[in-house]
CSV table of C-alpha atoms in Angstrom, one decimal:
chain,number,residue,atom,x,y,z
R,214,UNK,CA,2.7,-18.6,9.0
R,215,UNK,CA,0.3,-15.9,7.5
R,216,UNK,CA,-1.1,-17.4,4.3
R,217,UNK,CA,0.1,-15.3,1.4
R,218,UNK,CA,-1.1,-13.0,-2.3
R,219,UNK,CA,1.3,-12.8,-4.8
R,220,UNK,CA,2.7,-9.4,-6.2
R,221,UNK,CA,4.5,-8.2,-8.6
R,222,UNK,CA,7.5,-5.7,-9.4
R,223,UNK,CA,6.7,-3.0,-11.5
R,224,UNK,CA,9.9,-1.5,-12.9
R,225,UNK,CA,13.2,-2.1,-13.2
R,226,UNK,CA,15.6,-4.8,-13.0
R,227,UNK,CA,13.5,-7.3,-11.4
R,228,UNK,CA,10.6,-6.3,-13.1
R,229,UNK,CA,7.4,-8.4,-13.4
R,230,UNK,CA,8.9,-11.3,-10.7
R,231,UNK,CA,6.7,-12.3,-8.5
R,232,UNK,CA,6.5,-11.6,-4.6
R,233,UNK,CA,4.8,-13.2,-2.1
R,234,UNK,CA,2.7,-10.8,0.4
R,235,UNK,CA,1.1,-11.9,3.8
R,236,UNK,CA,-2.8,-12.2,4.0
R,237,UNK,CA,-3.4,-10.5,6.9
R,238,UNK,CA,-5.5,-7.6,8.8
R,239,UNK,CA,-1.8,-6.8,10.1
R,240,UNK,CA,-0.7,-5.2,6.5
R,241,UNK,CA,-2.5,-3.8,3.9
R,242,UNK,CA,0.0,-3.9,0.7
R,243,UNK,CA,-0.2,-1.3,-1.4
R,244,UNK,CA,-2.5,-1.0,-4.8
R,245,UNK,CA,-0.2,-1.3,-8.3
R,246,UNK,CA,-1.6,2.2,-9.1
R,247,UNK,CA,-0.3,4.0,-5.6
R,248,UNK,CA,3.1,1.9,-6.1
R,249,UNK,CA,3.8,3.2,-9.7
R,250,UNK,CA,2.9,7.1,-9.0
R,251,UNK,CA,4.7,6.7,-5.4
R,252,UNK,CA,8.2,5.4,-7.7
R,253,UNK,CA,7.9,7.6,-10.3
R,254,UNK,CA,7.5,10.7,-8.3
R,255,UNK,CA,11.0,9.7,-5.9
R,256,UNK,CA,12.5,7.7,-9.3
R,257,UNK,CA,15.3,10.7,-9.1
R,258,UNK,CA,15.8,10.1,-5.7
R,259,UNK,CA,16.7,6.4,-5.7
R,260,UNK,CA,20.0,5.8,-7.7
R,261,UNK,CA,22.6,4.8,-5.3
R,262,UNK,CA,20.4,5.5,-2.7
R,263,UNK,CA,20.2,4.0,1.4
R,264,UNK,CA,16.8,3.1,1.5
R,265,UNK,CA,14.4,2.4,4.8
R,266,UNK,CA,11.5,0.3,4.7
R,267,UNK,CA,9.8,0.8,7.8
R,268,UNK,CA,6.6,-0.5,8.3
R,269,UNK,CA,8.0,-3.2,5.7
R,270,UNK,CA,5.4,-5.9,5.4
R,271,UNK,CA,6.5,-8.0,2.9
R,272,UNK,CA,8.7,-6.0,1.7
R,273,UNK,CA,7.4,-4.7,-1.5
R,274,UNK,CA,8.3,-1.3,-1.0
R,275,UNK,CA,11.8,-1.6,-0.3
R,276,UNK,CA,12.7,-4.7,-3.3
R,277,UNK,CA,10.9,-1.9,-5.7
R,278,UNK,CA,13.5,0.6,-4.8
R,279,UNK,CA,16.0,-2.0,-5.3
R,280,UNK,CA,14.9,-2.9,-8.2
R,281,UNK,CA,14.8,0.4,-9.1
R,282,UNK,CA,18.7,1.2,-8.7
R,283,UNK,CA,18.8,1.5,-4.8
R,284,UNK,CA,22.2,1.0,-3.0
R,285,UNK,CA,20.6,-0.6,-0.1
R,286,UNK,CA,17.3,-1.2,2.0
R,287,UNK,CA,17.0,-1.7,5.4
R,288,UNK,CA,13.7,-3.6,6.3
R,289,UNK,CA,11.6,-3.0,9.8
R,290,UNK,CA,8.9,-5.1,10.2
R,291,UNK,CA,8.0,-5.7,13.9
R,292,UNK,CA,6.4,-9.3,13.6
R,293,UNK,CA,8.3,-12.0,13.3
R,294,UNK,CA,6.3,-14.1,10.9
R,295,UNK,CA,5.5,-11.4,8.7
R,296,UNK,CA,9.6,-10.4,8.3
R,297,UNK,CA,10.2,-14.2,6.8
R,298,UNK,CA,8.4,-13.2,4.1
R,299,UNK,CA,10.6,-10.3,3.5
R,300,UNK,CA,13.6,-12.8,4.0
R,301,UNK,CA,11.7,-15.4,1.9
R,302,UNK,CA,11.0,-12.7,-1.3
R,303,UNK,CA,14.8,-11.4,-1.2
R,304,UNK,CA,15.8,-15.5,-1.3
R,305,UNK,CA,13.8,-15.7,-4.3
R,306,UNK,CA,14.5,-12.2,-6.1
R,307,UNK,CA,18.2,-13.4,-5.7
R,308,UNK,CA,17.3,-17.0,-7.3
R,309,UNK,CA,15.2,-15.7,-10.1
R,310,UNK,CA,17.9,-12.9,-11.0
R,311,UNK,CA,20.8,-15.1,-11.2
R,312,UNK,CA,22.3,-13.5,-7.9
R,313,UNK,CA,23.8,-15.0,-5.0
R,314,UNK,CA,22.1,-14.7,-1.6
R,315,UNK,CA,23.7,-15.4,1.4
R,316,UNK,CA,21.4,-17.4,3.9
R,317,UNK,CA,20.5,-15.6,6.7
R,318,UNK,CA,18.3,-16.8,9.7
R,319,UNK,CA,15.6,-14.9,11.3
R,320,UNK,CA,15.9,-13.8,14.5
R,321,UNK,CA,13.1,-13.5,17.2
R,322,UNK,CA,11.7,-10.5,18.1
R,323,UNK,CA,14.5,-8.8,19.8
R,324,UNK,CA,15.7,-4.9,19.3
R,325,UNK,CA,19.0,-4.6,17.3
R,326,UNK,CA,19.5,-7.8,15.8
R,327,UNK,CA,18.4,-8.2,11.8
R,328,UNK,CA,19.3,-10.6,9.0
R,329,UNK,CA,22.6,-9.9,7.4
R,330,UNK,CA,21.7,-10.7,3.7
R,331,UNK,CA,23.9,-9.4,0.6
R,332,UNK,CA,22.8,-10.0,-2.9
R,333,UNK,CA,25.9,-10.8,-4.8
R,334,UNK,CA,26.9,-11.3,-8.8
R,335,UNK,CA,29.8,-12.7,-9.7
R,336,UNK,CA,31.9,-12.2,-6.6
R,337,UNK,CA,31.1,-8.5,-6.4
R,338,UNK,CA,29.5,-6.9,-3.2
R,339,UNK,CA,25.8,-6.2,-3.9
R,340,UNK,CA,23.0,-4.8,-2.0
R,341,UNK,CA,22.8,-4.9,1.8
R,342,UNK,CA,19.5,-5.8,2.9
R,343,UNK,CA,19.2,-6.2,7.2
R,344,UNK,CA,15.7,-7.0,8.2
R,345,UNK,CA,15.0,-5.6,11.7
R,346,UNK,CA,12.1,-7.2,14.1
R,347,UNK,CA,11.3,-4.0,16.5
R,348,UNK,CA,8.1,-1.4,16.1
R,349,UNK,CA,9.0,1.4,14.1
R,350,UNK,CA,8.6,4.0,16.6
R,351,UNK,CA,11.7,2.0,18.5
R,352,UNK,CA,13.7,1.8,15.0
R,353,UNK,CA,13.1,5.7,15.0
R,354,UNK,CA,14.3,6.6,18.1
R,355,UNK,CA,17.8,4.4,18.0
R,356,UNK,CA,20.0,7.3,17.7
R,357,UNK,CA,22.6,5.0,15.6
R,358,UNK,CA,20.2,5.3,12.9
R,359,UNK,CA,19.7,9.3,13.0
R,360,UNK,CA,20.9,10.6,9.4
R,361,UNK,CA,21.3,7.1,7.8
R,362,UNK,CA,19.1,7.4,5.2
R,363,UNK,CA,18.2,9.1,1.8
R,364,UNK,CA,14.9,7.8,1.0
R,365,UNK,CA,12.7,6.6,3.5
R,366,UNK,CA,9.1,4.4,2.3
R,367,UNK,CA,6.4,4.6,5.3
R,368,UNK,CA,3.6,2.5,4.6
R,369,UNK,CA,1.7,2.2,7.9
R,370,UNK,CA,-1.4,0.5,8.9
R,371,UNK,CA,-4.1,2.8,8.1
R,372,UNK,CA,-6.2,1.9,11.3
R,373,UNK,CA,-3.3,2.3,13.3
R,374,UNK,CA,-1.8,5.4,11.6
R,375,UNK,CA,0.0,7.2,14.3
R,376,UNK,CA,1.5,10.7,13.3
R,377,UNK,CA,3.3,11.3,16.5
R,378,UNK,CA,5.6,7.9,15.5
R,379,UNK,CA,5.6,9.4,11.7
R,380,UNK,CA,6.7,12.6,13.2
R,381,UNK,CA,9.8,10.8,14.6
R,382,UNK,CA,11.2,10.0,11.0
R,383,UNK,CA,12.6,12.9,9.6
R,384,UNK,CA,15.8,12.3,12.2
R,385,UNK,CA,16.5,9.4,10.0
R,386,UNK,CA,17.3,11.4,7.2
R,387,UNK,CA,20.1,13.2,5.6
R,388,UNK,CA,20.1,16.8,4.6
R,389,UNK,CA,18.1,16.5,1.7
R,390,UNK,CA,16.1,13.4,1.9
R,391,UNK,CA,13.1,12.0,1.1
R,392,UNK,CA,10.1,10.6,2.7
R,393,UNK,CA,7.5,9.0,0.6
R,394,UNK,CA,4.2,8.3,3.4
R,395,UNK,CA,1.3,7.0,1.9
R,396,UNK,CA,-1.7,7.8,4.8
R,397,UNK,CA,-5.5,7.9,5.5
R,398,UNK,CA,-6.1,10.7,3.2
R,399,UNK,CA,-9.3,11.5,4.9
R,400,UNK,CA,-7.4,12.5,8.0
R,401,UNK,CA,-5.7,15.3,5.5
R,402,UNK,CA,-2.1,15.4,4.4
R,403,UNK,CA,0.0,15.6,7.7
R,404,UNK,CA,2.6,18.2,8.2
R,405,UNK,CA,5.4,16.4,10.1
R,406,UNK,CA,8.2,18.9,11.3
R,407,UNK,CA,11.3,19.4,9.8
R,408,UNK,CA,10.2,18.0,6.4
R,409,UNK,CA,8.9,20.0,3.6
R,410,UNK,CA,5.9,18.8,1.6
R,411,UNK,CA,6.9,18.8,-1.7
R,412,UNK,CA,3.7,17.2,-3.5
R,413,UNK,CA,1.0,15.1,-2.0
R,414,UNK,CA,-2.0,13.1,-3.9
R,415,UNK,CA,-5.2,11.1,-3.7
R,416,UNK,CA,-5.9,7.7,-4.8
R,417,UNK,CA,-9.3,6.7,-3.5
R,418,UNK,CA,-8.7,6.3,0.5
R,419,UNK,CA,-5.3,6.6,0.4
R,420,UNK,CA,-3.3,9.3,0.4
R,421,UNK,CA,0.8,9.5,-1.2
R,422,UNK,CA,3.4,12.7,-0.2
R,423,UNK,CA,6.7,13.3,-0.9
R,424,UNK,CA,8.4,15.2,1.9
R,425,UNK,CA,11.9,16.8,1.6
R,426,UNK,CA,14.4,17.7,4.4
């Protein structure tokens, strides 16, 4: 197992507990600054939202939007070891918030299988949080996922940013939807078909939009 930072929610109902985020050259989490602009730009967005967290990492991302009055999140993050975190950091927002998780075990690295995890309170159905092991550009192409989504959050790794599998998102989305990418600003802010950009900013290297479809 990757050795691990700690993080921290920003807002909402789980603000200021504590997350646990992998060390490794296979994510790059992103800054408290980039977080709180990227939320507070898609905030109207998110209320009773689907979510997708692709390119998940810890997880961060997608427990922000829950936090943040999301319906549900569905997590892709395609190694293993790195996806128990997410599965570790629901466990514990559950704990800490006086929910109920249901245990869940992790599968392997296999397409279409996830973690079946619901966050209950008091006997009442909460949020539905699968955690998928596959690469994102095999999440994107599943046609069983095409117009799932209202808000999708695309972190990838900078060094691997790869706008052709970028490009394959907007199918995920319904009429209207979001995409919040954060990217290599120095590459320039991509134009990805389909989507229109509807704001896009800098934040030293990195780069945040907010796409619409």
């Amino acid at each position: 197992m990757p050795a691990k930072n700690s993080l921290k929610i920003l807002s909402g109902k789980f603000k200021g507990l504590s997350l646990v985020s992998p060390r490794s050259t296979l994510t790059h989490p992103m800054g408290a600054r980039e977080k709180l602009a990227l939320f507070n730009m898609i905030q109207p967005y998110l209320d009773g939202a689907k979510v997708l967290d692709i390119y998940a990492g810890s997880g961060a991302l997608g427990i922000e939007a829950l936090s943040r009055g999301a319906k549900s999140v569905v997590f892709v993050e395609k190694t293993a070891k790195i996806a128990q975190i997410i599965r570790q950091n629901l466990h514990q927002i559950a704990e800490r918030s006086h929910l109920e998780a249901l245990p869940g075990v992790l599968p392997t690295e296999s397409r279409g299988t996830a973690v079946d995890l619901r966050l209950n309170k008091n006997g009442k159905n909460g949020s539905f949080c699968p955690i998928f092991t596959e690469s994102a550009m095999n999440f994107a192409t599943d046609a069983a996922w095409k117009g799932q989504f209202e808000v999708i959050l695309a972190d990838p790794p900078y060094d691997r940013f790869d706008i052709s599998e970028v490009a394959e998102l907007p199918k995920l989305l319904q009429s209207g939807g979001i995409l919040a990418l954060s990217f290599p600003f120095a590459n320039g802010t991509p134009e990805i078909p389909g989507l229109k950009l509807l704001t896009a900013h800098r934040y030293a290297a990195a780069g945040i939009a907010i796409y619409q479809k």
